[in-house]
Coordinates of C-alpha atoms in Angstrom, one line a residue:
Chain T
D1 CA 28.0 51.4 108.3
T2 CA 26.5 52.3 105.0
G3 CA 23.7 54.5 106.4
V4 CA 20.0 54.1 105.9
S5 CA 19.2 52.1 102.8
Q6 CA 15.8 52.2 101.0
N7 CA 14.6 50.1 98.1
P8 CA 13.5 50.5 95.5
R9 CA 14.6 54.0 94.6
H10 CA 11.8 54.5 92.1
K11 CA 8.5 52.7 91.7
I12 CA 5.9 53.3 89.0
T13 CA 2.6 51.5 89.5
K14 CA -0.9 51.5 88.2
R15 CA -3.7 52.8 90.2
G16 CA -5.2 50.1 92.4
Q17 CA -2.0 48.0 92.6
N18 CA -0.3 47.3 95.9
V19 CA 3.3 48.4 96.5
T20 CA 5.8 47.6 99.2
F21 CA 8.9 49.6 100.2
R22 CA 11.8 48.5 102.3
C23 CA 14.1 50.4 104.7
D24 CA 17.2 49.2 106.4
P25 CA 18.2 51.6 109.2
I26 CA 21.6 52.2 110.8
S27 CA 22.1 49.2 113.1
E28 CA 22.9 51.2 116.2
H29 CA 19.8 53.3 115.9
N30 CA 16.8 52.4 118.0
R31 CA 14.1 54.3 116.2
L32 CA 12.8 54.1 112.6
Y33 CA 10.5 56.6 111.0
W34 CA 8.5 56.9 107.8
Y35 CA 7.8 60.2 106.3
R36 CA 6.1 61.3 103.0
Q37 CA 7.2 64.3 101.0
T38 CA 5.5 66.0 98.1
L39 CA 6.9 68.7 95.9
G40 CA 7.3 72.0 97.7
Q41 CA 6.4 70.6 101.1
G42 CA 8.4 69.4 104.0
P43 CA 8.4 65.8 105.0
E44 CA 5.1 64.7 106.7
F45 CA 5.2 62.2 109.5
L46 CA 3.6 58.8 108.8
T47 CA 4.7 56.4 111.6
Y48 CA 7.6 55.3 113.7
F49 CA 8.9 52.3 115.5
Q50 CA 11.0 51.9 118.6
N51 CA 12.7 48.5 118.0
E52 CA 9.9 46.3 116.8
A53 CA 7.0 48.3 118.4
Q54 CA 5.0 50.7 116.2
L55 CA 4.5 53.5 118.7
E56 CA 2.6 56.1 116.7
K57 CA 0.7 56.3 113.4
S58 CA -0.3 59.6 111.8
R59 CA -4.0 60.4 111.1
L60 CA -2.7 60.9 107.5
L61 CA -2.2 57.2 107.3
S62 CA -5.4 55.6 106.0
D63 CA -6.1 51.9 106.5
R64 CA -4.6 51.3 103.0
F65 CA -1.2 51.9 104.6
S66 CA 0.6 49.4 106.8
A67 CA 4.1 49.3 108.2
E68 CA 6.0 46.6 110.0
R69 CA 9.4 46.2 111.5
P70 CA 9.8 42.5 112.3
K71 CA 12.5 41.7 114.9
G72 CA 13.3 45.4 115.2
S73 CA 15.6 45.4 112.1
F74 CA 14.4 46.4 108.6
S75 CA 11.0 47.9 108.0
T76 CA 8.5 47.7 105.2
L77 CA 5.8 50.1 104.2
E78 CA 2.9 48.7 102.2
I79 CA 0.3 50.7 100.3
Q80 CA -2.7 48.8 99.2
R81 CA -5.0 49.8 96.3
T82 CA -2.8 52.8 95.4
E83 CA -4.3 56.1 94.4
Q84 CA -2.8 58.9 92.3
G85 CA -2.7 61.0 95.5
D86 CA -0.2 58.5 96.9
S87 CA 2.4 59.7 94.5
A88 CA 5.2 61.2 96.6
M89 CA 8.7 60.5 97.9
Y90 CA 8.6 58.1 100.8
L91 CA 11.4 58.7 103.2
C92 CA 12.7 56.4 105.9
A93 CA 14.9 57.8 108.7
S94 CA 16.5 56.3 111.7
S95 CA 17.7 57.9 114.9
L96 CA 19.3 57.3 118.3
T97 CA 16.7 58.7 120.7
S98 CA 16.1 58.3 124.4
Q99 CA 13.4 59.7 126.7
T100 CA 15.4 62.8 127.3
A101 CA 17.3 63.4 124.0
N102 CA 16.8 63.3 120.3
Y103 CA 20.0 63.5 118.2
G104 CA 18.3 64.1 114.8
Y105 CA 17.5 61.8 111.9
T106 CA 19.6 60.1 109.3
F107 CA 17.5 59.8 106.2
G108 CA 17.7 57.2 103.4
S109 CA 17.7 58.2 99.8
G110 CA 13.9 57.7 99.6
T111 CA 11.6 55.8 97.3
R112 CA 9.8 57.9 94.7
L113 CA 6.4 56.5 94.0
T114 CA 4.5 57.4 90.9
V115 CA 0.9 56.2 90.5
V116 CA -0.4 56.3 87.0
Chain Y
Q1 CA -1.6 77.7 112.8
K2 CA 1.1 75.5 111.4
E3 CA 3.3 73.8 113.9
V4 CA 6.5 74.9 112.2
E5 CA 6.5 77.9 109.9
Q6 CA 9.1 79.0 107.4
N7 CA 9.2 81.5 104.6
S8 CA 9.3 79.4 101.4
G9 CA 11.5 81.9 99.6
P10 CA 13.4 81.9 97.4
L11 CA 16.0 83.8 99.4
S12 CA 18.7 85.0 97.1
V13 CA 22.1 86.2 98.4
P14 CA 25.3 87.0 96.6
E15 CA 28.3 84.7 97.0
G16 CA 30.3 85.5 100.2
A17 CA 27.3 87.1 102.0
I18 CA 25.5 85.9 105.1
A19 CA 22.3 84.0 104.5
S20 CA 19.7 84.2 107.3
L21 CA 17.0 81.6 107.5
N22 CA 14.1 81.9 110.0
C23 CA 11.6 79.5 111.6
T24 CA 8.9 79.8 114.2
Y25 CA 7.1 77.0 116.0
S26 CA 3.9 76.7 118.0
D27 CA 4.6 74.1 120.7
R28 CA 6.1 75.9 123.7
G29 CA 7.1 72.5 125.1
S30 CA 9.4 71.7 122.2
Q31 CA 12.9 70.6 123.3
S32 CA 15.0 69.8 120.3
F33 CA 15.5 71.9 117.1
F34 CA 17.1 70.9 113.9
W35 CA 18.1 72.3 110.5
Y36 CA 18.3 70.0 107.5
R37 CA 19.6 70.8 104.1
Q38 CA 17.9 69.2 101.1
Y39 CA 19.3 69.5 97.6
S40 CA 16.8 69.1 94.7
G41 CA 15.8 65.5 94.2
K42 CA 17.8 64.3 97.3
S43 CA 16.8 63.5 100.8
P44 CA 17.3 65.8 103.8
E45 CA 20.6 65.9 105.5
L46 CA 21.1 67.0 109.1
I47 CA 23.4 70.0 109.4
M48 CA 22.7 71.5 112.8
S49 CA 20.9 70.7 116.0
I50 CA 20.3 73.0 119.0
Y51 CA 18.7 72.3 122.3
S52 CA 19.2 75.4 124.6
N53 CA 18.7 79.1 124.2
G54 CA 21.5 81.0 122.5
D55 CA 23.9 80.4 119.6
K56 CA 25.6 77.2 118.4
E57 CA 28.3 77.5 115.8
D58 CA 29.7 74.8 113.5
G59 CA 32.0 76.0 110.8
R60 CA 30.2 78.5 108.6
F61 CA 26.8 77.6 110.2
T62 CA 25.3 79.2 113.3
A63 CA 22.0 78.1 114.8
Q64 CA 20.2 80.5 117.1
L65 CA 17.4 79.5 119.5
N66 CA 15.0 81.8 121.4
K67 CA 12.4 79.6 123.3
A68 CA 10.6 82.6 124.7
S69 CA 9.9 83.9 121.2
Q70 CA 9.5 80.4 119.8
Y71 CA 12.0 81.3 117.1
V72 CA 14.9 79.4 115.5
S73 CA 17.3 80.7 112.9
L74 CA 20.2 79.5 110.8
L75 CA 23.0 81.8 109.7
I76 CA 25.3 80.7 106.9
R77 CA 28.4 82.8 106.6
D78 CA 30.5 83.2 103.5
S79 CA 27.7 81.7 101.4
Q80 CA 28.8 79.5 98.5
P81 CA 26.9 78.5 95.4
S82 CA 27.0 74.9 96.8
D83 CA 24.9 76.1 99.7
S84 CA 22.0 76.6 97.2
A85 CA 19.3 74.2 98.5
T86 CA 16.1 74.0 100.5
Y87 CA 16.6 74.4 104.3
L88 CA 14.1 72.6 106.5
C89 CA 13.5 73.6 110.1
A90 CA 12.4 70.7 112.3
V91 CA 11.1 70.7 115.8
N92 CA 10.9 67.8 118.2
S93 CA 7.6 68.0 120.1
G94 CA 5.5 65.5 121.9
G95 CA 8.2 64.2 124.3
Y96 CA 10.9 63.5 121.8
Q97 CA 8.7 61.1 119.9
K98 CA 8.8 62.6 116.5
V99 CA 10.0 65.6 114.6
T100 CA 7.7 68.0 112.7
F101 CA 9.1 69.8 109.6
G102 CA 8.4 73.2 108.1
T103 CA 7.9 73.5 104.4
G104 CA 11.4 74.7 103.9
T105 CA 13.1 77.9 102.6
K106 CA 14.8 77.7 99.2
L107 CA 18.2 79.5 99.3
Q108 CA 19.9 80.6 96.1
V109 CA 23.5 81.8 96.3
I110 CA 24.3 83.9 93.3
P111 CA 28.0 83.7 92.0

């Protein structure tokens, strides 16, 4: 197992363009999370999936953001009409979690988005 | 009140000393507690998890949990320059659904 894989590693885009990021989790993990991190801050929760179902979406996530996880495998995070405030590191993590236990996340390397 | 609070630091300790990192959380129903290490420009890496009151040791790291005081700490013994990083406290609230992170404490180990 190669861990959690995120692509691309870096993305520079012009304001108003759409961008899409991909995350491939650890295959044995049942949950997949998206977080966003800006300089000097801890990761902020965006959304998570259990298998293919999106179970929670943060109020931070405007309607310009959408995430999918078709067939419970990889996930994509799309940002439409990007704004400079969207510039951040987008982190994907996966975990093996049940109703009674959480064993912690394994993070991917992240996608650094710069909106110019 | 923030859900998970940490002193942002930097915390500077000499090589070989014990580094003590602290974290408080607001949700009394929290069940799982984690420490992540994040090197500059890298993603967080899980180094410790703790689920019950008391101490949990793993090599040079000891996590301490006090649910009554809503307090979690991480001790790093024999600190090395390679331990210089930001340490993120994370707490699982809301029925194991997601983890909330603090802003992190930057640790500097001085050779």
